[in-house]
Tab-separated table of N, CA and C and ligand atoms in Angstrom:
chain	number	residue	atom	x	y	z
W	546	MET	N	13.797	-66.733	-11.134
W	546	MET	CA	13.761	-65.330	-10.696
W	546	MET	C	12.389	-65.002	-10.127
W	547	GLU	N	11.389	-65.180	-10.968
W	547	GLU	CA	9.994	-64.885	-10.606
W	547	GLU	C	9.577	-65.667	-9.348
W	548	VAL	N	9.896	-66.950	-9.365
W	548	VAL	CA	9.516	-67.833	-8.258
W	548	VAL	C	10.225	-67.414	-6.973
W	549	LYS	N	11.487	-67.070	-7.090
W	549	LYS	CA	12.275	-66.645	-5.947
W	549	LYS	C	11.613	-65.442	-5.262
W	550	LEU	N	11.155	-64.505	-6.087
W	550	LEU	CA	10.518	-63.301	-5.581
W	550	LEU	C	9.234	-63.650	-4.834
W	551	GLN	N	8.461	-64.555	-5.417
W	551	GLN	CA	7.199	-64.961	-4.781
W	551	GLN	C	7.461	-65.593	-3.417
W	552	VAL	N	8.485	-66.417	-3.369
W	552	VAL	CA	8.834	-67.060	-2.100
W	552	VAL	C	9.193	-65.992	-1.069
W	553	LEU	N	9.956	-65.020	-1.508
W	553	LEU	CA	10.358	-63.948	-0.596
W	553	LEU	C	9.155	-63.167	-0.087
W	554	VAL	N	8.229	-62.880	-0.975
W	554	VAL	CA	7.032	-62.130	-0.596
W	554	VAL	C	6.204	-62.919	0.418
W	555	ILE	N	6.055	-64.210	0.141
W	555	ILE	CA	5.283	-65.060	1.054
W	555	ILE	C	5.964	-65.136	2.418
W	556	LEU	N	7.273	-65.254	2.394
W	556	LEU	CA	8.051	-65.317	3.627
W	556	LEU	C	7.866	-64.030	4.443
W	557	ALA	N	7.935	-62.898	3.757
W	557	ALA	CA	7.778	-61.606	4.423
W	557	ALA	C	6.390	-61.486	5.032
W	558	MET	N	5.382	-61.978	4.302
W	558	MET	CA	4.015	-61.908	4.822
W	558	MET	C	3.860	-62.784	6.061
W	559	ALA	N	4.459	-63.960	5.985
W	559	ALA	CA	4.371	-64.886	7.113
W	559	ALA	C	5.059	-64.280	8.342
W	560	LEU	N	6.185	-63.650	8.137
W	560	LEU	CA	6.922	-63.046	9.246
W	560	LEU	C	6.135	-61.912	9.886
W	561	SER	N	5.497	-61.076	9.056
W	561	SER	CA	4.754	-59.950	9.615
W	561	SER	C	3.521	-60.443	10.357
W	562	LEU	N	2.913	-61.517	9.860
W	562	LEU	CA	1.779	-62.124	10.569
W	562	LEU	C	2.220	-62.624	11.929
W	563	PHE	N	3.388	-63.268	11.936
W	563	PHE	CA	3.897	-63.837	13.173
W	563	PHE	C	4.158	-62.746	14.210
W	564	SER	N	4.789	-61.645	13.784
W	564	SER	CA	5.115	-60.604	14.758
W	564	SER	C	3.847	-59.911	15.250
W	565	ALA	N	2.820	-59.822	14.380
W	565	ALA	CA	1.560	-59.234	14.828
W	565	ALA	C	0.887	-60.155	15.840
W	566	ALA	N	1.012	-61.465	15.620
W	566	ALA	CA	0.344	-62.421	16.489
W	566	ALA	C	1.012	-62.519	17.856
W	567	SER	N	2.297	-62.157	17.943
W	567	SER	CA	2.991	-62.325	19.215
W	567	SER	C	2.712	-61.170	20.179
W	568	ALA	N	2.038	-60.114	19.719
W	568	ALA	CA	1.636	-59.031	20.616
W	568	ALA	C	0.238	-59.305	21.131
W	569	THR	N	-0.020	-58.862	22.358
W	569	THR	CA	-1.326	-59.042	22.960
W	569	THR	C	-1.992	-57.682	23.092
W	570	SER	N	-3.296	-57.671	22.984
W	570	SER	CA	-4.029	-56.424	23.067
W	570	SER	C	-4.646	-56.257	24.458
W	571	GLY	N	-4.657	-55.041	24.972
W	571	GLY	CA	-5.264	-54.796	26.272
W	571	GLY	C	-5.444	-53.313	26.518
W	572	LEU	N	-6.097	-52.980	27.628
W	572	LEU	CA	-6.303	-51.576	27.979
W	572	LEU	C	-5.145	-51.084	28.832
W	573	ALA	N	-4.708	-49.863	28.545
W	573	ALA	CA	-3.694	-49.242	29.387
W	573	ALA	C	-4.255	-47.975	30.018
W	574	VAL	N	-3.980	-47.801	31.296
W	574	VAL	CA	-4.329	-46.580	32.022
W	574	VAL	C	-3.026	-45.983	32.529
W	575	TYR	N	-3.083	-44.912	33.291
W	575	TYR	CA	-1.837	-44.373	33.831
W	575	TYR	C	-2.053	-43.773	35.207
W	576	TYR	N	-0.957	-43.580	35.879
W	576	TYR	CA	-1.021	-42.939	37.188
W	576	TYR	C	0.068	-41.890	37.292
W	577	PRO	N	-0.223	-40.810	38.034
W	577	PRO	CA	0.737	-39.718	38.162
W	577	PRO	C	1.786	-40.034	39.224
W	578	PRO	N	2.940	-39.337	39.225
W	578	PRO	CA	3.929	-39.524	40.286
W	578	PRO	C	3.291	-39.192	41.643
W	579	GLU	N	3.798	-39.628	42.765
W	579	GLU	CA	5.001	-40.395	43.014
W	579	GLU	C	4.863	-41.846	42.555
W	580	TYR	N	5.867	-42.366	41.871
W	580	TYR	CA	5.820	-43.745	41.393
W	580	TYR	C	6.360	-44.732	42.425
W	581	TYR	N	7.126	-44.229	43.336
W	581	TYR	CA	7.770	-45.104	44.327
W	581	TYR	C	7.415	-44.645	45.718
W	582	PRO	N	7.380	-45.569	46.705
W	582	PRO	CA	7.720	-46.994	46.616
W	582	PRO	C	6.725	-47.781	45.769
W	583	ALA	N	7.234	-48.770	45.052
W	583	ALA	CA	6.416	-49.632	44.208
W	583	ALA	C	6.340	-51.025	44.833
W	584	ALA	N	5.466	-51.840	44.285
W	584	ALA	CA	5.259	-53.176	44.855
W	584	ALA	C	6.483	-54.080	44.701
W	585	CYS	N	7.313	-53.834	43.708
W	585	CYS	CA	8.519	-54.640	43.516
W	585	CYS	C	9.630	-54.091	44.403
W	586	ALA	N	10.101	-54.911	45.330
W	586	ALA	CA	11.144	-54.477	46.257
W	586	ALA	C	12.452	-54.253	45.522
W	587	GLY	N	13.164	-53.196	45.921
W	587	GLY	CA	14.482	-52.937	45.344
W	587	GLY	C	14.457	-52.110	44.073
W	588	PHE	N	13.263	-51.765	43.608
W	588	PHE	CA	13.160	-50.922	42.417
W	588	PHE	C	12.823	-49.507	42.844
W	589	ASN	N	13.641	-48.564	42.409
W	589	ASN	CA	13.386	-47.174	42.771
W	589	ASN	C	13.709	-46.238	41.612
W	590	LEU	N	13.496	-44.966	41.859
W	590	LEU	CA	13.686	-43.962	40.815
W	590	LEU	C	15.107	-43.985	40.264
W	591	THR	N	16.069	-44.227	41.167
W	591	THR	CA	17.478	-44.208	40.767
W	591	THR	C	17.806	-45.357	39.814
W	592	ASN	N	17.341	-46.545	40.119
W	592	ASN	CA	17.739	-47.676	39.276
W	592	ASN	C	16.720	-48.053	38.205
W	593	SER	N	15.517	-47.486	38.275
W	593	SER	CA	14.503	-47.880	37.292
W	593	SER	C	13.866	-46.713	36.546
W	594	GLY	N	14.041	-45.506	37.048
W	594	GLY	CA	13.550	-44.342	36.324
W	594	GLY	C	12.042	-44.215	36.287
W	595	VAL	N	11.563	-43.515	35.259
W	595	VAL	CA	10.130	-43.202	35.191
W	595	VAL	C	9.397	-43.938	34.076
W	596	MET	N	10.146	-44.665	33.232
W	596	MET	CA	9.472	-45.437	32.175
W	596	MET	C	9.110	-46.802	32.749
W	597	ILE	N	8.053	-46.803	33.533
W	597	ILE	CA	7.703	-47.976	34.317
W	597	ILE	C	6.197	-48.251	34.239
W	598	ALA	N	5.796	-49.394	34.770
W	598	ALA	CA	4.390	-49.759	34.740
W	598	ALA	C	4.042	-50.707	35.866
W	599	GLY	N	2.759	-50.688	36.211
W	599	GLY	CA	2.205	-51.702	37.094
W	599	GLY	C	1.358	-52.630	36.234
W	600	VAL	N	1.282	-53.897	36.591
W	600	VAL	CA	0.498	-54.828	35.780
W	600	VAL	C	-0.499	-55.595	36.639
W	601	ARG	N	-1.557	-56.041	36.005
W	601	ARG	CA	-2.612	-56.781	36.684
W	601	ARG	C	-2.228	-58.256	36.763
W	602	ASP	N	-2.997	-59.006	37.526
W	602	ASP	CA	-2.680	-60.407	37.834
W	602	ASP	C	-2.175	-61.251	36.665
W	603	GLU	N	-2.836	-61.136	35.499
W	603	GLU	CA	-2.467	-62.023	34.389
W	603	GLU	C	-1.036	-61.791	33.892
W	604	LEU	N	-0.489	-60.592	34.181
W	604	LEU	CA	0.905	-60.333	33.798
W	604	LEU	C	1.834	-60.340	35.006
W	605	TRP	N	1.267	-60.157	36.171
W	605	TRP	CA	2.041	-59.986	37.398
W	605	TRP	C	2.848	-61.225	37.751
W	606	ASP	N	2.275	-62.403	37.478
W	606	ASP	CA	3.017	-63.646	37.665
W	606	ASP	C	3.528	-63.767	39.110
W	607	ASN	N	2.657	-63.429	40.050
W	607	ASN	CA	2.999	-63.498	41.477
W	607	ASN	C	4.276	-62.754	41.843
W	608	GLY	N	4.530	-61.662	41.150
W	608	GLY	CA	5.730	-60.880	41.428
W	608	GLY	C	6.882	-61.242	40.508
W	609	GLY	N	6.740	-62.323	39.771
W	609	GLY	CA	7.771	-62.732	38.824
W	609	GLY	C	7.967	-61.705	37.716
W	610	ALA	N	6.973	-60.838	37.557
W	610	ALA	CA	7.044	-59.821	36.500
W	610	ALA	C	8.006	-58.685	36.848
W	611	CYS	N	8.379	-58.565	38.122
W	611	CYS	CA	9.242	-57.465	38.544
W	611	CYS	C	10.535	-57.442	37.728
W	612	GLY	N	10.803	-56.298	37.094
W	612	GLY	CA	12.026	-56.143	36.336
W	612	GLY	C	11.897	-56.551	34.879
W	613	ARG	N	10.807	-57.232	34.518
W	613	ARG	CA	10.588	-57.568	33.107
W	613	ARG	C	10.270	-56.298	32.327
W	614	THR	N	10.562	-56.326	31.048
W	614	THR	CA	10.217	-55.169	30.234
W	614	THR	C	9.072	-55.517	29.292
W	615	LEU	N	8.284	-54.522	29.010
W	615	LEU	CA	7.162	-54.652	28.079
W	615	LEU	C	7.325	-53.607	26.994
W	616	ARG	N	7.090	-54.035	25.773
W	616	ARG	CA	7.050	-53.101	24.663
W	616	ARG	C	5.600	-52.777	24.405
W	617	VAL	N	5.266	-51.505	24.453
W	617	VAL	CA	3.863	-51.094	24.397
W	617	VAL	C	3.644	-50.082	23.273
W	618	ARG	N	2.567	-50.312	22.533
W	618	ARG	CA	2.224	-49.423	21.422
W	618	ARG	C	0.732	-49.117	21.493
W	619	CYS	N	0.390	-47.866	21.348
W	619	CYS	CA	-1.012	-47.458	21.362
W	619	CYS	C	-1.664	-47.867	20.046
W	620	THR	N	-2.853	-48.470	20.136
W	620	THR	CA	-3.517	-48.932	18.905
W	620	THR	C	-4.845	-48.239	18.637
W	621	GLY	N	-5.431	-47.600	19.657
W	621	GLY	CA	-6.694	-46.927	19.378
W	621	GLY	C	-7.419	-46.458	20.612
W	622	PRO	N	-8.495	-45.681	20.401
W	622	PRO	CA	-9.248	-45.108	21.508
W	622	PRO	C	-10.022	-46.161	22.301
W	623	ALA	N	-10.161	-45.923	23.606
W	623	ALA	CA	-10.932	-46.811	24.461
W	623	ALA	C	-12.147	-46.066	25.022
W	624	ASN	N	-12.327	-44.844	24.563
W	624	ASN	CA	-13.474	-44.039	24.999
W	624	ASN	C	-13.783	-43.011	23.907
W	625	ASP	N	-14.483	-41.946	24.269
W	625	ASP	CA	-14.907	-40.969	23.260
W	625	ASP	C	-13.783	-40.058	22.781
W	626	PHE	N	-12.638	-40.121	23.442
W	626	PHE	CA	-11.543	-39.231	23.053
W	626	PHE	C	-11.038	-39.609	21.655
W	627	PRO	N	-11.111	-38.680	20.683
W	627	PRO	CA	-10.717	-39.029	19.323
W	627	PRO	C	-9.204	-39.027	19.132
W	628	LYS	N	-8.711	-39.969	18.360
W	628	LYS	CA	-7.294	-40.044	17.972
W	628	LYS	C	-6.317	-39.811	19.127
W	629	PRO	N	-6.343	-40.662	20.132
W	629	PRO	CA	-5.465	-40.455	21.293
W	629	PRO	C	-4.014	-40.889	21.051
W	630	CYS	N	-3.769	-41.703	20.026
W	630	CYS	CA	-2.462	-42.365	19.901
W	630	CYS	C	-1.382	-41.499	19.277
W	631	GLU	N	-0.176	-41.645	19.804
W	631	GLU	CA	1.025	-41.116	19.175
W	631	GLU	C	1.722	-42.287	18.485
W	632	ASP	N	2.494	-41.997	17.453
W	632	ASP	CA	3.230	-43.044	16.740
W	632	ASP	C	4.349	-43.603	17.607
W	633	GLY	N	4.724	-44.814	17.309
W	633	GLY	CA	5.895	-45.415	17.935
W	633	GLY	C	5.561	-46.218	19.176
W	634	ASP	N	6.548	-46.924	19.683
W	634	ASP	CA	6.314	-47.702	20.891
W	634	ASP	C	7.319	-47.334	21.975
W	635	ILE	N	7.014	-47.796	23.169
W	635	ILE	CA	7.879	-47.527	24.315
W	635	ILE	C	8.224	-48.845	24.979
W	636	THR	N	9.294	-48.840	25.722
W	636	THR	CA	9.650	-49.992	26.539
W	636	THR	C	9.583	-49.560	27.995
W	637	VAL	N	8.794	-50.282	28.763
W	637	VAL	CA	8.667	-49.942	30.182
W	637	VAL	C	9.083	-51.135	31.034
W	638	LYS	N	9.550	-50.825	32.226
W	638	LYS	CA	9.935	-51.872	33.169
W	638	LYS	C	8.811	-52.062	34.181
W	639	VAL	N	8.472	-53.302	34.447
W	639	VAL	CA	7.440	-53.597	35.438
W	639	VAL	C	8.039	-53.455	36.837
W	640	VAL	N	7.475	-52.524	37.614
W	640	VAL	CA	7.947	-52.344	38.992
W	640	VAL	C	6.797	-52.368	39.987
W	641	ASP	N	5.572	-52.486	39.470
W	641	ASP	CA	4.427	-52.360	40.367
W	641	ASP	C	3.320	-53.342	40.019
W	642	TYR	N	2.447	-53.533	40.991
W	642	TYR	CA	1.289	-54.395	40.840
W	642	TYR	C	0.068	-53.500	40.719
W	643	CYS	N	-0.807	-53.798	39.796
W	643	CYS	CA	-2.035	-53.015	39.672
W	643	CYS	C	-3.166	-53.791	40.341
W	644	ARG	N	-3.500	-53.306	41.538
W	644	ARG	CA	-4.493	-53.955	42.375
W	644	ARG	C	-5.890	-53.862	41.758
W	645	GLN	N	-6.702	-54.869	41.955
W	645	GLN	CA	-8.111	-54.789	41.520
W	645	GLN	C	-8.853	-53.790	42.395
W	646	PRO	N	-9.779	-52.967	41.885
W	646	PRO	CA	-10.092	-52.923	40.469
W	646	PRO	C	-9.048	-52.112	39.701
W	647	CYS	N	-8.289	-52.784	38.884
W	647	CYS	CA	-7.355	-52.110	37.998
W	647	CYS	C	-8.114	-51.918	36.691
W	648	ASN	N	-8.176	-50.704	36.239
W	648	ASN	CA	-8.994	-50.434	35.056
W	648	ASN	C	-8.346	-50.879	33.751
W	649	GLY	N	-7.114	-51.331	33.814
W	649	GLY	CA	-6.444	-51.802	32.602
W	649	GLY	C	-5.576	-52.993	32.919
W	650	VAL	N	-5.013	-53.597	31.919
W	650	VAL	CA	-4.045	-54.673	32.125
W	650	VAL	C	-2.712	-54.066	32.532
W	651	ILE	N	-2.431	-52.908	31.938
W	651	ILE	CA	-1.179	-52.208	32.210
W	651	ILE	C	-1.480	-50.819	32.749
W	652	ASN	N	-0.885	-50.514	33.884
W	652	ASN	CA	-1.013	-49.203	34.510
W	652	ASN	C	0.330	-48.498	34.316
W	653	LEU	N	0.385	-47.662	33.285
W	653	LEU	CA	1.640	-47.009	32.934
W	653	LEU	C	1.910	-45.806	33.826
W	654	SER	N	3.180	-45.470	33.978
W	654	SER	CA	3.509	-44.191	34.595
W	654	SER	C	3.004	-43.099	33.658
W	655	GLN	N	2.722	-41.958	34.220
W	655	GLN	CA	2.254	-40.833	33.405
W	655	GLN	C	3.288	-40.490	32.327
W	656	ASP	N	4.569	-40.566	32.684
W	656	ASP	CA	5.643	-40.277	31.733
W	656	ASP	C	5.611	-41.236	30.541
W	657	ALA	N	5.351	-42.515	30.814
W	657	ALA	CA	5.327	-43.511	29.749
W	657	ALA	C	4.084	-43.334	28.875
W	658	PHE	N	2.947	-43.160	29.512
W	658	PHE	CA	1.679	-42.995	28.777
W	658	PHE	C	1.761	-41.803	27.834
W	659	ALA	N	2.356	-40.709	28.331
W	659	ALA	CA	2.420	-39.468	27.546
W	659	ALA	C	3.227	-39.640	26.258
W	660	ARG	N	4.119	-40.630	26.218
W	660	ARG	CA	4.916	-40.861	25.011
W	660	ARG	C	4.107	-41.534	23.903
W	661	ILE	N	3.084	-42.293	24.276
W	661	ILE	CA	2.338	-43.036	23.250
W	661	ILE	C	0.909	-42.557	23.071
W	662	ALA	N	0.438	-41.692	23.966
W	662	ALA	CA	-0.958	-41.267	23.856
W	662	ALA	C	-1.186	-39.935	24.554
W	663	ASN	N	-2.287	-39.306	24.211
W	663	ASN	CA	-2.685	-38.058	24.857
W	663	ASN	C	-3.192	-38.363	26.270
W	664	LEU	N	-2.612	-37.694	27.254
W	664	LEU	CA	-2.985	-37.942	28.650
W	664	LEU	C	-4.478	-37.692	28.891
W	665	ASP	N	-5.046	-36.743	28.164
W	665	ASP	CA	-6.459	-36.410	28.359
W	665	ASP	C	-7.391	-37.577	28.028
W	666	ALA	N	-6.899	-38.525	27.235
W	666	ALA	CA	-7.723	-39.684	26.885
W	666	ALA	C	-7.928	-40.586	28.105
W	667	GLY	N	-6.964	-40.601	29.030
W	667	GLY	CA	-7.110	-41.373	30.266
W	667	GLY	C	-6.799	-42.844	30.121
W	668	LYS	N	-7.325	-43.459	29.077
W	668	LYS	CA	-7.020	-44.870	28.802
W	668	LYS	C	-7.057	-45.098	27.304
W	669	VAL	N	-6.296	-46.076	26.855
W	669	VAL	CA	-6.234	-46.411	25.423
W	669	VAL	C	-6.031	-47.915	25.259
W	670	TRP	N	-6.353	-48.410	24.069
W	670	TRP	CA	-6.010	-49.787	23.723
W	670	TRP	C	-4.548	-49.828	23.306
W	671	VAL	N	-3.858	-50.841	23.765
W	671	VAL	CA	-2.461	-51.006	23.390
W	671	VAL	C	-2.195	-52.446	22.959
W	672	ASP	N	-1.119	-52.610	22.209
W	672	ASP	CA	-0.537	-53.929	21.961
W	672	ASP	C	0.719	-53.997	22.810
W	673	TYR	N	0.950	-55.134	23.450
W	673	TYR	CA	2.171	-55.255	24.245
W	673	TYR	C	2.790	-56.631	24.028
W	674	SER	N	4.084	-56.687	24.189
W	674	SER	CA	4.782	-57.961	24.060
W	674	SER	C	6.046	-57.927	24.907
H	1548	NAG	C1	17.789	-47.694	44.928
H	1548	NAG	O1	18.009	-49.080	45.000
H	1548	NAG	C2	19.379	-49.425	45.041
H	1548	NAG	C3	19.506	-50.936	44.918
H	1548	NAG	O2	18.381	-51.610	45.415
H	1548	NAG	C4	19.971	-48.854	46.328
H	1548	NAG	O3	21.354	-49.177	46.395
H	1548	NAG	C5	19.799	-47.347	46.338
H	1548	NAG	O4	20.242	-46.830	47.565
H	1548	NAG	C6	18.335	-46.995	46.139
H	1548	NAG	N1	18.247	-45.551	45.981
H	1548	NAG	C7	17.290	-44.837	46.566
H	1548	NAG	C8	17.285	-43.373	46.257
H	1548	NAG	O5	16.454	-45.342	47.305
H	1549	NAG	C1	-2.315	-47.384	38.983
H	1549	NAG	O1	-1.297	-47.578	39.933
H	1549	NAG	C2	-1.295	-46.642	41.000
H	1549	NAG	C3	-0.050	-46.865	41.841
H	1549	NAG	O2	0.059	-48.209	42.265
H	1549	NAG	C4	-2.585	-46.818	41.793
H	1549	NAG	O3	-2.629	-45.875	42.831
H	1549	NAG	C5	-3.757	-46.593	40.840
H	1549	NAG	O4	-4.968	-46.845	41.522
H	1549	NAG	C6	-3.676	-47.484	39.625
H	1549	NAG	N1	-4.692	-47.058	38.686
H	1549	NAG	C7	-5.670	-47.856	38.275
H	1549	NAG	C8	-6.643	-47.261	37.304
H	1549	NAG	O5	-5.791	-49.006	38.629
């Protein structure tokens, strides 16, 4: 009984470590509408909506990122703005390329950013996977 419980606890810890490790940390910024036309051809407001993002080279994958989804969660302030994060995560579809100088790894739509953080913060640290 006792041993079984310990195994379960260890297993649960290992699983939570694994899921934490599979997310990557980076800076997210945002841009206001109009969101389209976007760099990904064939993606528009009708078929992709406003929960969207542009990504920088390391995620862009030469355009292979178009249509992929990212799960994004705010983890903390990236400037002097105190407590910018809202609870919970969002799922966004990649429809755009964030050209250099892109101030973040992920350039969220204003609609998406507003769900996870205070817009006045401008940029925040996020975990994404
Ligand atoms: C959106 O894209 C779809 C498929 O690519 C296309 O059929 C549709 O006409 C487009 N809608 C607008 C408003 O551009
Ligand atoms: C975010 O993307 C928009 C639209 O592509 C672009 O105009 C803007 O410069 C980008 N913002 C940053 C900080 O890179």
